[in-house]
């Protein structure tokens, strides 16, 4: 498990690509849930979006740091 990796001579933490990937996955899920109308059934859609993002980022992080 690398703690950081070099990208064109710049050291980046390992969690940065996972963060960017989780943003992309959350965006796709957000559009899908909006299209399906899931957000009409939740009390606070912004909190639901935040919880989805945290769950995705946590799952990706736990898969890297076993």
PDB file of C-alpha atoms in Angstrom:
ATOM      1  CA  UNK A   1       0.000   0.000   0.000  1.00  0.00           C
ATOM      2  CA  UNK A   2       1.741   3.173  -1.136  1.00  0.00           C
ATOM      3  CA  UNK A   3       1.274   6.230   1.033  1.00  0.00           C
ATOM      4  CA  UNK A   4       1.891   8.589  -1.880  1.00  0.00           C
ATOM      5  CA  UNK A   5       2.808   8.358  -5.524  1.00  0.00           C
ATOM      6  CA  UNK A   6       4.644  10.589  -7.958  1.00  0.00           C
ATOM      7  CA  UNK A   7       2.791  12.190 -10.851  1.00  0.00           C
ATOM      8  CA  UNK A   8       5.136  14.188 -13.076  1.00  0.00           C
ATOM      9  CA  UNK A   9       7.460  14.731 -10.130  1.00  0.00           C
ATOM     10  CA  UNK A  10       4.728  15.848  -7.720  1.00  0.00           C
ATOM     11  CA  UNK A  11       3.981  13.624  -4.737  1.00  0.00           C
ATOM     12  CA  UNK A  12       0.246  13.082  -4.312  1.00  0.00           C
ATOM     13  CA  UNK A  13      -1.451  11.328  -1.409  1.00  0.00           C
ATOM     14  CA  UNK A  14      -3.107   8.033  -2.241  1.00  0.00           C
ATOM     15  CA  UNK A  15      -6.531   9.256  -1.141  1.00  0.00           C
ATOM     16  CA  UNK A  16      -6.627  12.076  -3.723  1.00  0.00           C
ATOM     17  CA  UNK A  17      -7.449   9.830  -6.723  1.00  0.00           C
ATOM     18  CA  UNK A  18      -9.994   7.994  -4.586  1.00  0.00           C
ATOM     19  CA  UNK A  19     -11.579  11.334  -3.675  1.00  0.00           C
ATOM     20  CA  UNK A  20     -11.801  12.333  -7.339  1.00  0.00           C
ATOM     21  CA  UNK A  21     -13.203   8.926  -8.273  1.00  0.00           C
ATOM     22  CA  UNK A  22     -15.802   9.138  -5.525  1.00  0.00           C
ATOM     23  CA  UNK A  23     -16.859  12.584  -6.787  1.00  0.00           C
ATOM     24  CA  UNK A  24     -17.342  11.110 -10.264  1.00  0.00           C
ATOM     25  CA  UNK A  25     -19.303   8.117  -8.944  1.00  0.00           C
ATOM     26  CA  UNK A  26     -21.450  10.358  -6.748  1.00  0.00           C
ATOM     27  CA  UNK A  27     -22.226  12.598  -9.708  1.00  0.00           C
ATOM     28  CA  UNK A  28     -23.400   9.604 -11.750  1.00  0.00           C
ATOM     29  CA  UNK A  29     -25.502   8.268  -8.867  1.00  0.00           C
ATOM     30  CA  UNK A  30     -26.899  11.746  -8.185  1.00  0.00           C
ATOM     31  CA  UNK A  31     -28.136  12.102 -11.740  1.00  0.00           C
ATOM     32  CA  UNK A  32     -29.570   8.584 -11.687  1.00  0.00           C
ATOM     33  CA  UNK A  33     -31.382   9.152  -8.389  1.00  0.00           C
ATOM     34  CA  UNK A  34     -32.671  12.502  -9.637  1.00  0.00           C
ATOM     35  CA  UNK A  35     -33.977  10.894 -12.802  1.00  0.00           C
ATOM     36  CA  UNK A  36     -35.627   8.093 -10.823  1.00  0.00           C
ATOM     37  CA  UNK A  37     -37.166  10.547  -8.353  1.00  0.00           C
ATOM     38  CA  UNK A  38     -35.484   9.146  -5.255  1.00  0.00           C
ATOM     39  CA  UNK A  39     -34.800  12.604  -3.844  1.00  0.00           C
ATOM     40  CA  UNK A  40     -38.531  13.342  -3.664  1.00  0.00           C
ATOM     41  CA  UNK A  41     -38.833  10.626  -1.009  1.00  0.00           C
ATOM     42  CA  UNK A  42     -36.065  11.865   1.324  1.00  0.00           C
ATOM     43  CA  UNK A  43     -36.427  14.572   3.925  1.00  0.00           C
ATOM     44  CA  UNK A  44     -33.302  16.572   3.024  1.00  0.00           C
ATOM     45  CA  UNK A  45     -31.823  15.883  -0.441  1.00  0.00           C
ATOM     46  CA  UNK A  46     -28.572  17.710   0.288  1.00  0.00           C
ATOM     47  CA  UNK A  47     -27.889  15.520   3.316  1.00  0.00           C
ATOM     48  CA  UNK A  48     -28.732  12.436   1.282  1.00  0.00           C
ATOM     49  CA  UNK A  49     -26.201  13.509  -1.365  1.00  0.00           C
ATOM     50  CA  UNK A  50     -23.553  14.087   1.305  1.00  0.00           C
ATOM     51  CA  UNK A  51     -24.215  10.681   2.882  1.00  0.00           C
ATOM     52  CA  UNK A  52     -23.947   8.972  -0.501  1.00  0.00           C
ATOM     53  CA  UNK A  53     -20.612  10.691  -1.126  1.00  0.00           C
ATOM     54  CA  UNK A  54     -19.275   9.742   2.318  1.00  0.00           C
ATOM     55  CA  UNK A  55     -20.368   6.130   1.841  1.00  0.00           C
ATOM     56  CA  UNK A  56     -18.669   5.904  -1.563  1.00  0.00           C
ATOM     57  CA  UNK A  57     -15.464   7.546  -0.354  1.00  0.00           C
ATOM     58  CA  UNK A  58     -15.402   5.386   2.769  1.00  0.00           C
ATOM     59  CA  UNK A  59     -15.892   2.194   0.784  1.00  0.00           C
ATOM     60  CA  UNK A  60     -13.125   3.101  -1.641  1.00  0.00           C
ATOM     61  CA  UNK A  61     -10.793   4.072   1.194  1.00  0.00           C
ATOM     62  CA  UNK A  62     -11.458   0.881   3.113  1.00  0.00           C
ATOM     63  CA  UNK A  63     -10.803  -1.171  -0.009  1.00  0.00           C
ATOM     64  CA  UNK A  64      -7.367   0.428  -0.264  1.00  0.00           C
ATOM     65  CA  UNK A  65      -6.416   0.407   3.432  1.00  0.00           C
ATOM     66  CA  UNK A  66      -7.318  -3.073   4.629  1.00  0.00           C
TER      67      UNK A  66
END
